[in-house]
XYZ file of C-alpha atoms in Angstrom:
740
model
C 108.874 -52.284 65.401
C 109.644 -48.696 64.450
C 112.206 -46.906 66.619
C 111.497 -43.367 67.733
C 114.852 -42.226 66.375
C 114.124 -43.664 62.928
C 110.646 -42.149 62.917
C 111.878 -38.630 63.650
C 114.643 -39.043 61.092
C 112.024 -39.809 58.468
C 110.028 -36.819 59.666
C 113.016 -34.490 59.162
C 113.704 -36.057 55.777
C 110.123 -35.435 54.718
C 110.374 -31.808 55.837
C 113.520 -31.307 53.735
C 111.786 -32.824 50.709
C 108.818 -30.488 51.089
C 110.558 -27.392 52.439
C 109.857 -25.316 49.326
C 106.092 -25.747 49.836
C 106.436 -24.797 53.505
C 108.410 -21.660 52.645
C 105.909 -20.753 49.936
C 103.027 -21.107 52.395
C 104.701 -18.880 54.983
C 105.627 -16.236 52.406
C 102.167 -16.060 50.801
C 100.338 -15.867 54.127
C 102.748 -13.152 55.276
C 102.150 -11.050 52.164
C 98.377 -11.620 52.042
C 98.006 -10.994 55.784
C 100.058 -8.460 57.790
C 101.933 -6.852 54.885
C 98.771 -6.245 52.828
C 97.020 -4.983 55.974
C 99.840 -2.532 56.690
C 99.737 -1.180 53.141
C 95.944 -0.780 53.167
C 95.820 0.902 56.566
C 98.651 3.256 55.658
C 96.880 4.148 52.419
C 93.651 4.893 54.304
C 95.424 7.092 56.837
C 97.327 8.954 54.121
C 94.030 9.611 52.350
C 92.635 11.547 55.327
C 92.941 14.828 53.450
C 90.573 13.604 50.746
C 88.105 12.407 53.388
C 88.314 15.769 55.139
C 87.594 17.598 51.876
C 84.633 15.287 51.178
C 83.050 16.266 54.506
C 83.619 19.963 53.898
C 86.394 20.341 56.461
C 84.473 18.709 59.311
C 87.383 17.018 61.106
C 85.159 15.065 63.503
C 83.129 13.433 60.734
C 86.233 12.779 58.644
C 88.028 11.195 61.598
C 85.004 9.022 62.346
C 84.785 7.864 58.730
C 88.529 7.146 58.667
C 88.301 5.146 61.900
C 85.359 3.065 60.653
C 87.109 2.376 57.363
C 90.300 1.230 59.074
C 88.342 -0.990 61.481
C 86.591 -2.577 58.517
C 89.925 -3.259 56.804
C 91.336 -4.768 59.980
C 88.228 -6.922 60.465
C 88.407 -8.196 56.901
C 92.109 -9.033 57.284
C 91.828 -11.075 60.493
C 88.273 -12.302 59.864
C 86.456 -14.402 57.317
C 87.246 -13.557 53.711
C 87.108 -15.206 50.309
C 90.865 -14.606 50.002
C 91.609 -16.718 53.080
C 89.236 -19.434 51.862
C 90.975 -19.484 48.486
C 94.433 -19.643 50.040
C 93.357 -22.515 52.296
C 92.101 -24.438 49.245
C 95.301 -23.757 47.288
C 97.626 -25.027 50.012
C 95.335 -27.971 50.796
C 95.765 -29.155 47.196
C 99.496 -28.360 47.135
C 100.316 -30.207 50.381
C 98.136 -33.206 49.497
C 99.495 -33.711 45.986
C 103.132 -32.901 46.776
C 103.132 -34.882 50.019
C 101.944 -38.113 48.378
C 103.370 -37.725 44.867
C 105.857 -40.541 45.681
C 102.957 -42.938 45.187
C 103.119 -42.210 41.450
C 106.638 -43.691 41.060
C 107.465 -47.413 41.440
C 111.020 -46.582 42.486
C 109.951 -44.111 45.192
C 107.168 -46.401 46.350
C 109.546 -49.336 46.758
C 111.982 -47.115 48.632
C 109.358 -45.816 51.051
C 107.847 -49.233 51.620
C 111.279 -50.767 52.346
C 111.818 -48.475 55.344
C 110.806 -50.214 58.605
C 107.986 -47.750 59.427
C 104.455 -49.010 59.941
C 101.805 -47.988 57.438
C 99.717 -45.877 59.894
C 102.805 -44.030 61.155
C 104.000 -43.382 57.612
C 100.612 -41.906 56.749
C 100.481 -39.775 59.896
C 104.004 -38.499 59.211
C 103.058 -37.182 55.779
C 99.492 -36.170 56.628
C 100.313 -34.186 59.768
C 103.072 -32.142 58.147
C 100.582 -30.357 55.903
C 98.229 -29.448 58.766
C 101.022 -28.401 61.124
C 102.710 -26.158 58.568
C 99.510 -24.413 57.483
C 98.346 -24.043 61.093
C 101.658 -22.583 62.311
C 102.108 -20.291 59.287
C 98.544 -18.942 59.512
C 98.853 -18.412 63.276
C 102.124 -16.482 62.890
C 100.436 -14.402 60.182
C 97.578 -13.687 62.612
C 99.976 -12.608 65.366
C 101.758 -10.241 63.000
C 98.379 -8.848 61.890
C 97.575 -8.222 65.545
C 100.835 -6.300 65.852
C 99.938 -4.176 62.824
C 96.444 -3.569 64.197
C 97.870 -2.593 67.589
C 100.248 -0.190 65.878
C 97.240 1.594 64.360
C 95.267 1.395 67.658
C 92.720 -0.992 66.146
C 93.268 -4.133 68.210
C 90.868 -4.916 71.030
C 90.390 -7.961 73.217
C 87.102 -8.722 71.454
C 88.713 -8.526 68.003
C 91.570 -10.754 69.146
C 89.157 -13.357 70.521
C 87.007 -13.224 67.395
C 90.036 -13.577 65.100
C 91.136 -16.660 67.061
C 87.744 -18.212 66.322
C 88.228 -17.344 62.647
C 91.691 -18.903 62.675
C 90.254 -22.102 64.118
C 87.519 -22.150 61.447
C 90.111 -21.554 58.709
C 92.173 -24.466 60.021
C 89.083 -26.686 60.152
C 88.173 -25.701 56.585
C 91.751 -26.349 55.465
C 91.633 -29.797 57.073
C 88.374 -30.694 55.326
C 89.672 -29.504 51.938
C 93.015 -31.208 52.599
C 91.276 -34.538 53.136
C 89.245 -34.137 49.956
C 92.455 -33.383 48.055
C 94.045 -36.488 49.609
C 91.223 -38.595 48.167
C 92.034 -37.221 44.718
C 95.737 -37.930 45.282
C 95.002 -41.523 46.294
C 92.655 -42.215 43.398
C 94.804 -40.865 40.585
C 98.067 -41.988 39.066
C 100.091 -38.814 38.465
C 100.327 -35.202 39.597
C 98.336 -33.767 36.687
C 95.364 -36.076 37.131
C 95.556 -35.536 40.886
C 95.141 -31.783 40.370
C 92.294 -32.402 37.910
C 90.737 -34.760 40.442
C 90.925 -32.050 43.113
C 89.152 -29.646 40.758
C 86.389 -32.174 40.150
C 85.885 -33.000 43.830
C 85.995 -29.340 44.860
C 83.601 -28.040 42.181
C 81.376 -30.996 41.279
C 78.532 -30.029 43.601
C 78.562 -26.446 42.325
C 78.472 -27.611 38.705
C 75.662 -30.066 39.496
C 73.575 -27.290 41.057
C 74.123 -25.033 38.060
C 73.106 -27.826 35.710
C 70.002 -28.642 37.745
C 68.988 -24.973 37.764
C 69.546 -24.760 33.990
C 67.432 -27.868 33.388
C 64.581 -26.581 35.524
C 64.743 -23.111 33.988
C 64.630 -24.501 30.462
C 61.926 -27.139 30.852
C 59.789 -26.295 33.887
C 57.576 -23.346 32.985
C 56.337 -22.764 36.532
C 59.913 -22.753 37.905
C 60.627 -19.370 39.489
C 63.565 -17.307 40.694
C 62.596 -17.852 44.333
C 62.871 -21.623 43.884
C 66.205 -21.115 42.128
C 67.422 -18.996 45.045
C 66.384 -21.733 47.460
C 68.533 -24.216 45.524
C 71.485 -21.821 45.535
C 71.181 -20.954 49.224
C 70.780 -24.498 50.537
C 73.745 -25.714 52.668
C 76.833 -26.806 50.747
C 78.279 -30.240 51.396
C 81.528 -29.572 49.512
C 84.005 -27.911 51.919
C 85.584 -25.524 49.417
C 82.406 -24.043 47.901
C 80.616 -24.142 51.254
C 83.322 -22.255 53.117
C 83.808 -19.831 50.229
C 80.088 -19.092 50.218
C 80.012 -18.689 54.002
C 83.002 -16.313 53.959
C 81.382 -14.235 51.248
C 78.253 -13.789 53.376
C 80.197 -12.174 56.235
C 80.735 -8.447 56.125
C 82.291 -6.008 58.583
C 81.230 -2.707 60.029
C 83.098 -1.084 62.870
C 85.381 -4.112 63.010
C 82.513 -6.450 63.861
C 81.056 -9.247 61.736
C 77.487 -9.726 60.526
C 75.734 -11.893 57.986
C 74.744 -10.002 54.848
C 71.025 -10.559 55.399
C 71.286 -8.603 58.652
C 70.891 -11.598 60.978
C 73.385 -12.826 63.564
C 76.524 -14.680 62.491
C 76.871 -17.180 65.343
C 74.131 -19.485 64.039
C 75.567 -19.723 60.498
C 79.046 -20.105 62.029
C 77.974 -23.106 64.126
C 76.193 -24.671 61.162
C 79.211 -24.225 58.884
C 81.565 -25.562 61.548
C 79.417 -28.685 61.924
C 79.355 -29.259 58.152
C 83.127 -28.776 57.883
C 83.810 -31.115 60.799
C 81.556 -33.775 59.284
C 83.246 -33.411 55.881
C 86.723 -33.490 57.456
C 86.000 -36.691 59.401
C 84.270 -38.479 56.518
C 86.844 -37.483 53.894
C 89.734 -38.185 56.284
C 88.563 -41.736 56.924
C 88.051 -42.293 53.203
C 91.541 -40.964 52.396
C 93.197 -43.232 54.967
C 91.229 -46.273 53.760
C 92.295 -45.566 50.167
C 95.915 -45.205 51.278
C 95.820 -48.625 52.940
C 94.097 -50.228 49.944
C 96.333 -48.658 47.332
C 98.447 -51.182 45.426
C 102.099 -50.545 44.736
C 101.781 -51.698 41.129
C 99.177 -49.017 40.402
C 101.677 -46.294 39.505
C 101.280 -44.540 36.113
C 97.572 -45.387 36.048
C 95.100 -42.533 35.723
C 92.614 -44.130 38.095
C 93.850 -46.625 40.630
C 90.984 -49.006 41.156
C 89.520 -50.494 37.998
C 85.913 -50.720 39.298
C 85.933 -46.951 39.864
C 86.738 -46.157 36.248
C 83.222 -46.780 34.966
C 81.601 -44.955 37.891
C 83.891 -41.945 37.468
C 83.160 -41.826 33.737
C 79.406 -41.920 34.261
C 79.504 -39.184 36.901
C 81.561 -36.947 34.601
C 80.226 -37.702 31.130
C 76.468 -37.707 31.794
C 76.253 -34.185 33.334
C 78.687 -32.825 30.739
C 76.736 -34.266 27.797
C 73.440 -32.945 29.193
C 75.052 -29.494 29.511
C 76.232 -29.713 25.878
C 72.695 -30.615 24.795
C 71.189 -27.683 26.710
C 73.740 -25.291 25.206
C 73.078 -26.514 21.665
C 69.327 -26.327 22.213
C 69.496 -22.753 23.496
C 71.792 -21.567 20.730
C 69.558 -23.088 18.047
C 66.333 -22.216 19.910
C 65.398 -25.873 19.436
C 64.130 -28.472 21.889
C 64.352 -31.455 19.569
C 67.100 -32.264 17.064
C 69.757 -29.907 18.379
C 68.882 -30.564 22.013
C 69.173 -34.346 21.815
C 71.781 -34.318 19.029
C 74.071 -32.110 21.099
C 73.577 -34.416 24.069
C 74.513 -37.501 22.012
C 77.617 -35.855 20.558
C 78.632 -34.669 24.012
C 78.305 -38.190 25.423
C 80.403 -39.716 22.626
C 83.073 -37.013 22.864
C 83.202 -37.277 26.656
C 83.519 -41.064 26.535
C 86.377 -40.843 24.030
C 88.199 -38.231 26.096
C 87.899 -40.252 29.320
C 89.148 -43.379 27.510
C 92.117 -41.389 26.239
C 92.945 -40.266 29.792
C 92.602 -43.819 31.089
C 94.560 -45.642 28.384
C 96.752 -42.872 26.931
C 96.290 -44.286 23.453
C 94.268 -42.796 20.602
C 93.001 -46.208 19.538
C 91.533 -46.686 23.008
C 88.997 -43.949 22.293
C 87.013 -46.429 20.194
C 86.853 -49.048 22.942
C 84.529 -49.487 25.892
C 81.399 -49.785 23.762
C 79.216 -50.971 26.629
C 80.266 -48.058 28.800
C 79.616 -45.703 25.886
C 76.095 -47.079 25.520
C 75.472 -46.596 29.227
C 76.693 -42.982 28.969
C 74.428 -42.365 25.964
C 71.417 -43.954 27.639
C 72.018 -42.162 30.950
C 72.408 -38.778 29.260
C 69.244 -39.217 27.191
C 67.234 -40.455 30.158
C 68.354 -37.489 32.259
C 67.450 -35.064 29.483
C 64.100 -36.741 28.825
C 63.270 -36.680 32.541
C 63.289 -32.886 32.461
C 62.286 -32.325 28.828
C 59.036 -34.269 29.188
C 58.536 -33.467 32.883
C 58.319 -37.080 33.999
C 58.402 -35.855 37.597
C 55.202 -33.848 37.021
C 56.746 -30.587 38.283
C 54.550 -28.278 36.206
C 51.438 -30.372 36.747
C 51.713 -30.507 40.530
C 49.839 -28.158 42.808
C 48.925 -29.044 46.403
C 45.337 -29.475 47.461
C 43.673 -26.867 49.636
C 43.401 -29.362 52.484
C 47.193 -29.839 52.429
C 47.988 -26.149 52.886
C 49.001 -24.522 56.144
C 49.597 -21.089 54.594
C 50.462 -19.345 51.344
C 52.636 -16.404 50.346
C 52.172 -14.687 47.004
C 53.968 -11.770 45.344
C 54.506 -10.244 41.963
C 57.687 -11.434 40.297
C 60.153 -8.554 40.623
C 57.734 -6.621 42.843
C 58.339 -2.889 42.214
C 59.514 -0.825 45.160
C 58.042 2.450 43.920
C 56.745 3.275 47.408
C 60.217 3.003 48.939
C 63.056 0.586 49.614
C 62.595 -2.016 52.306
C 65.472 -2.021 54.780
C 65.265 -3.128 58.356
C 66.668 -1.805 60.559
C 66.574 1.406 58.581
C 70.215 2.397 59.095
C 73.355 0.823 60.497
C 73.465 -2.859 59.586
C 70.264 -2.665 57.569
C 70.458 -4.709 54.369
C 68.138 -4.162 51.428
C 65.788 -7.048 50.775
C 63.675 -7.200 47.642
C 59.972 -6.933 48.293
C 59.306 -10.184 46.450
C 61.685 -12.083 48.737
C 60.290 -10.424 51.853
C 56.659 -11.135 50.989
C 57.338 -14.763 50.094
C 59.335 -15.267 53.276
C 57.021 -13.573 55.754
C 53.466 -13.281 54.386
C 52.301 -16.816 55.315
C 48.583 -16.131 55.056
C 46.326 -18.801 56.519
C 43.187 -17.095 55.140
C 41.223 -19.828 53.382
C 39.902 -17.399 50.769
C 43.448 -16.291 49.905
C 44.785 -19.849 49.679
C 41.859 -20.912 47.501
C 42.314 -17.873 45.242
C 46.025 -18.496 44.672
C 45.419 -22.173 43.897
C 42.609 -21.384 41.475
C 44.711 -18.775 39.644
C 47.646 -21.184 39.307
C 45.374 -24.002 38.086
C 43.635 -21.738 35.596
C 46.956 -20.700 34.096
C 47.950 -24.350 33.637
C 44.624 -25.210 32.057
C 45.077 -22.360 29.554
C 48.409 -23.808 28.412
C 50.767 -21.659 30.498
C 50.690 -18.525 28.286
C 53.672 -16.237 28.714
C 56.056 -19.060 29.668
C 55.455 -21.962 27.313
C 56.849 -21.503 23.787
C 54.192 -20.770 21.184
C 51.759 -19.173 23.634
C 50.797 -15.519 23.789
C 50.159 -13.365 26.809
C 47.756 -10.440 26.899
C 49.152 -6.986 27.588
C 47.301 -6.552 30.877
C 48.845 -9.635 32.486
C 51.506 -10.098 35.099
C 53.676 -12.823 36.570
C 53.205 -13.885 40.197
C 55.081 -16.258 42.472
C 53.495 -18.371 45.193
C 55.050 -20.229 48.096
C 52.778 -22.958 49.381
C 53.605 -24.057 52.929
C 52.215 -27.532 53.479
C 51.086 -28.967 56.789
C 53.850 -31.601 56.597
C 56.498 -28.856 56.596
C 57.278 -28.972 52.889
C 57.438 -25.736 50.887
C 56.474 -25.572 47.208
C 57.339 -22.600 44.981
C 55.461 -22.009 41.720
C 54.970 -19.087 39.383
C 51.902 -18.299 37.289
C 50.558 -15.522 35.078
C 47.183 -13.889 35.428
C 45.145 -11.567 33.248
C 44.261 -8.692 35.538
C 41.088 -7.627 33.766
C 39.666 -11.160 33.721
C 40.663 -11.841 37.330
C 39.983 -8.443 38.889
C 37.873 -9.890 41.739
C 40.505 -12.492 42.598
C 43.287 -9.925 42.455
C 41.335 -7.746 44.879
C 41.263 -10.662 47.326
C 45.053 -10.955 47.177
C 45.707 -7.237 47.558
C 43.285 -6.937 50.477
C 44.787 -9.847 52.388
C 46.062 -8.344 55.676
C 49.186 -10.501 55.627
C 50.060 -9.399 52.080
C 49.365 -5.785 52.960
C 51.579 -5.984 56.056
C 54.619 -7.116 54.061
C 53.986 -5.223 50.814
C 53.594 -1.751 52.330
C 56.079 -0.784 54.993
C 53.677 1.633 56.688
C 52.022 -1.437 58.290
C 55.295 -2.573 59.861
C 55.792 -1.953 63.563
C 59.384 -0.850 62.909
C 57.969 1.920 60.720
C 55.721 3.044 63.584
C 58.642 3.064 66.020
C 60.643 5.342 63.719
C 57.687 7.649 63.003
C 58.641 10.146 65.701
C 61.941 11.003 63.986
C 60.381 11.287 60.511
C 59.296 14.364 58.625
C 56.061 14.078 56.644
C 55.215 15.977 53.459
C 52.203 16.050 51.192
C 52.714 16.624 47.481
C 50.175 17.104 44.729
C 52.872 17.256 42.057
C 52.837 21.051 42.038
C 53.461 21.868 45.693
C 55.223 20.058 48.522
C 53.909 20.948 51.967
C 55.272 19.981 55.360
C 52.736 18.230 57.576
C 52.919 19.634 61.098
C 49.999 17.793 62.649
C 49.947 14.658 64.758
C 51.959 12.026 62.880
C 50.380 9.040 64.605
C 46.865 10.097 63.604
C 47.889 10.619 59.975
C 49.591 7.210 59.831
C 46.517 5.535 61.364
C 44.277 7.244 58.814
C 46.510 6.234 55.915
C 46.641 2.659 57.197
C 42.860 2.539 57.392
C 42.448 3.913 53.866
C 45.038 1.499 52.534
C 42.855 -1.395 53.625
C 40.782 -0.557 50.545
C 43.776 -0.255 48.225
C 43.150 -2.849 45.522
C 42.998 -3.378 41.783
C 39.527 -1.854 41.455
C 40.676 1.369 43.123
C 43.952 1.522 41.188
C 42.346 1.168 37.762
C 39.340 3.315 38.605
C 41.184 6.545 39.349
C 44.523 8.283 39.589
C 46.129 9.464 42.842
C 45.348 13.045 43.754
C 48.605 13.314 45.682
C 51.152 11.495 47.769
C 52.278 11.389 51.404
C 56.061 11.296 51.893
C 57.709 9.919 55.024
C 61.327 11.066 55.258
C 63.727 9.493 57.731
C 67.244 10.927 58.036
C 70.162 8.982 59.472
C 71.184 12.006 61.543
C 70.520 15.719 61.836
C 73.528 16.565 59.687
C 72.591 18.468 56.498
C 74.115 15.889 54.126
C 73.031 12.831 56.095
C 71.543 9.920 54.173
C 67.770 9.658 54.167
C 65.123 7.083 53.360
C 61.876 8.163 51.701
C 58.594 6.289 51.458
C 55.840 7.833 49.341
C 52.286 6.491 49.382
C 49.454 7.493 47.029
C 46.408 9.393 48.216
C 43.250 8.730 46.222
C 40.026 10.684 46.190
C 38.407 7.877 48.196
C 40.935 8.199 51.026
C 38.504 10.101 53.235
C 40.290 9.588 56.577
C 43.651 10.672 55.185
C 42.098 13.707 53.495
C 40.427 14.690 56.775
C 43.706 14.534 58.713
C 45.462 16.564 56.045
C 42.660 19.129 56.020
C 43.087 19.706 59.755
C 46.610 20.811 58.892
C 45.404 23.104 56.103
C 46.335 20.674 53.312
C 43.554 19.811 50.880
C 43.832 16.601 48.862
C 41.293 17.599 46.221
C 43.252 16.704 43.094
C 46.663 16.801 41.446
C 48.047 20.323 41.248
C 47.359 22.042 37.943
C 49.518 24.875 36.691
C 47.849 27.954 35.277
C 49.135 29.568 32.046
C 50.552 32.494 34.022
C 52.650 30.028 36.074
C 54.487 28.817 32.966
C 56.848 30.901 30.869
C 57.360 28.277 28.184
C 55.641 25.032 27.237
C 56.945 22.685 24.543
C 55.961 19.263 23.274
C 58.453 16.900 21.663
C 57.152 14.267 19.307
C 59.416 11.562 17.904
C 58.307 10.091 14.568
C 59.805 7.012 12.967
C 58.743 4.849 10.053
C 56.499 1.969 10.970
C 55.254 3.732 14.108
C 51.780 2.506 15.011
C 49.062 5.146 15.300
C 51.453 7.844 14.125
C 50.074 11.363 13.805
C 52.050 11.819 10.581
C 51.111 8.495 8.989
C 53.565 5.897 7.742
C 56.032 6.757 4.988
C 54.993 10.355 4.469
C 57.715 11.896 6.603
C 61.257 10.783 7.412
C 62.314 9.828 10.924
C 62.607 13.022 12.942
C 62.144 14.833 16.252
C 59.359 17.389 16.111
C 59.184 20.306 18.520
C 55.974 22.235 19.096
C 56.128 25.423 21.187
C 52.889 26.759 22.666
C 52.613 30.467 23.376
C 48.868 30.987 23.065
C 47.444 31.320 26.586
C 44.198 29.502 25.768
C 45.990 26.554 24.149
C 48.503 26.465 26.987
C 45.705 26.331 29.560
C 43.915 23.470 27.793
C 47.166 21.594 27.428
C 48.093 22.051 31.092
C 44.746 20.586 32.140
C 45.642 17.449 30.135
C 48.865 16.997 32.060
C 49.577 14.746 35.032
C 52.536 15.088 37.443
C 55.331 12.693 36.622
C 56.119 12.157 40.329
C 52.574 10.905 41.025
C 52.641 8.551 38.049
C 55.045 6.314 39.994
C 52.351 5.852 42.633
C 49.522 5.117 40.210
C 49.832 1.337 40.072
C 51.698 1.105 36.798
C 52.516 -2.549 37.539
C 48.836 -3.351 36.939
C 47.700 -1.028 34.170
C 48.632 1.730 31.741
C 47.629 4.961 33.462
C 46.934 6.597 30.095
C 50.043 8.686 29.474
C 50.878 9.402 25.863
C 54.289 7.834 25.248
C 54.568 9.615 21.886
C 55.183 12.912 23.647
C 57.610 14.332 26.128
C 56.880 17.650 27.796
C 59.099 20.561 28.722
C 57.751 23.364 30.890
C 59.522 26.228 32.666
C 58.159 28.176 35.611
C 57.493 31.846 35.135
C 58.475 34.484 37.691
C 54.958 34.309 39.097
C 55.159 30.529 39.434
C 58.488 30.820 41.227
C 57.028 33.357 43.645
C 54.271 30.868 44.461
C 57.070 28.413 45.314
C 55.759 25.799 42.939
C 57.840 22.760 42.102
C 59.584 22.714 38.750
C 56.967 21.174 36.411
C 57.668 17.599 35.374
C 54.584 16.558 33.444
C 53.106 13.783 31.330
C 50.396 14.096 28.690
C 47.280 11.998 29.382
C 45.871 10.373 26.271
C 42.207 10.718 27.208
C 42.551 14.466 27.901
C 44.714 15.326 24.908
C 43.267 18.436 23.151
C 42.275 18.076 19.496
C 44.597 20.844 18.324
C 47.745 18.963 19.440
C 47.879 16.640 16.427
C 47.214 19.525 14.059
C 50.055 21.549 15.548
C 52.399 18.548 15.261
C 51.607 18.144 11.555
C 52.170 21.857 10.984
C 55.548 21.693 12.734
C 56.523 18.612 10.710
C 55.745 20.373 7.450
C 57.869 23.358 8.456
C 60.792 21.145 9.470
C 60.472 19.138 6.273
């Protein structure tokens, strides 16, 4: 029976043996916590003069900005951060490996085992020291950070309570990572392999996800970024990567936490705490079981239990060899010899390296032939599974009867109408339109679901042009992503390409879907309507920008009604005659940030045109400058050898920039009528078709005194190909001959 006196004597002895790690932990947490916080806060306060100058001497604004910045620094110091997660992982590995390194020496093992202390108590003695030291050191660091925060008048009761929750989560994460590191320490036979084992256990899940994403990206042609994001954002089971990812998603404003996507942080916190607790319990039980099963004669072995050697080799060599094969295949742009040859070489090299680690003899690299064959076969089977799509990923599409709803969006949907943030200011976080549409569209319209399925099936039947090697894609095609929500709760992401001209009717169905329209164009969002009262509205025809002073609600209703007919047929049939701008400022300050949404107005937008006309604004066409409005008009034409459809031909003239200046009033007038405002071109549906601008030319125009008196906008124009006057090419050739 173990006496209490002997037990505490062994405890003190263990503390003396490990005191350097305890001192290191306290010192690092002191420097990374309160000392770094003091330096950062002092630097922010000393930089007040620069902040004051930035705000033009406005002391109130500068003081507010300084206060918010210091609160953010304080919140990051006592809250969740990737630095704290990294430090917890570092000391978890250090305490686990250093605390049980005596297991790697026969002499030390015999000495420890000869002491009359029971096995459970011996384990608790060593295990608890690591948790107690990290917990006490991190808590002292937190208290000192509170003192620093109080000294700068930043500490509040809410911040103190929140930081205590963070400290508890950090300790829980440390415990989970500590237990995982203990497993590595129990399984390996020396300090070096224990550290390598910790690296494997900490990062294996992350590496496996990267490899899976690489395999899908390389071999599944309908695999899309949204599906890749779903894989990346799924909950992590590994404590280190999971807690690091969670900490990185927390940000601070005004000293308070929020999740980066703008949602609340309590839900993700509870979920992460549950995952960490589960990992800590499971890994802790496994570590203790391994400690009890560990044999004293296993010192100096790389892996303790012989049956685990083969399993460990397979789990390491097969993914590594597949990664080598993928790398070789990508570098050689080859999916055959180099792909499989690289995989085979990777498997053989990995097997030899593992054998060398196990046996520590060069001759041992040639042994274990059966295991080598299993590694080769497993690597090839894994590669073939994806290379030949044995799972039927690309071939699978759900049936219409299985669907509950569908979301569909262009891949990399352009945000030319305006950024999508909600709420608009404060904690608003930008979300790409593609992600928003896929997440929230969820159309249950049978016509829409049938259309998306038919487009995806048609693309597969045509051989997946645009994605599959050796296939060509027409110029007027685009890539779309669909999320099929099945009635059984499953979600399926797939991408497909469509030729817009061939599928114009089907594309119209998608663009007219009310659920798509609601998410694609922010003017249909209720949050947009709520903010309408504080917005300013302008109409621009590219030449003039006029403030709308009428009833905003009526104009928005009219624009919403007209936008119900906004589809591919309208976009390709005409160009916008103008644009309606909605401007929302964060505050009434002159330099306050603003958000701008600009929507096209077409000639068919009768309701919008009527509302504008009541305010004296006539949407009858893009603004055209008259010759007297322009003091100088120049065209720049860039010619290079091999240029298709070159005005100068191929090989007759060297590569050069050609400048043509127009001073003749008649020519200037004809040329101005062939121009289109650059600002409106962004609204003209360029994601679906070429609006007809002439990319060979760039235009430079300067307002005359008369144009400035009319308060016209500075001309920023594009030359339309179909309206290009005949004399333009002649003048370019004349200018080229003069320059030559």
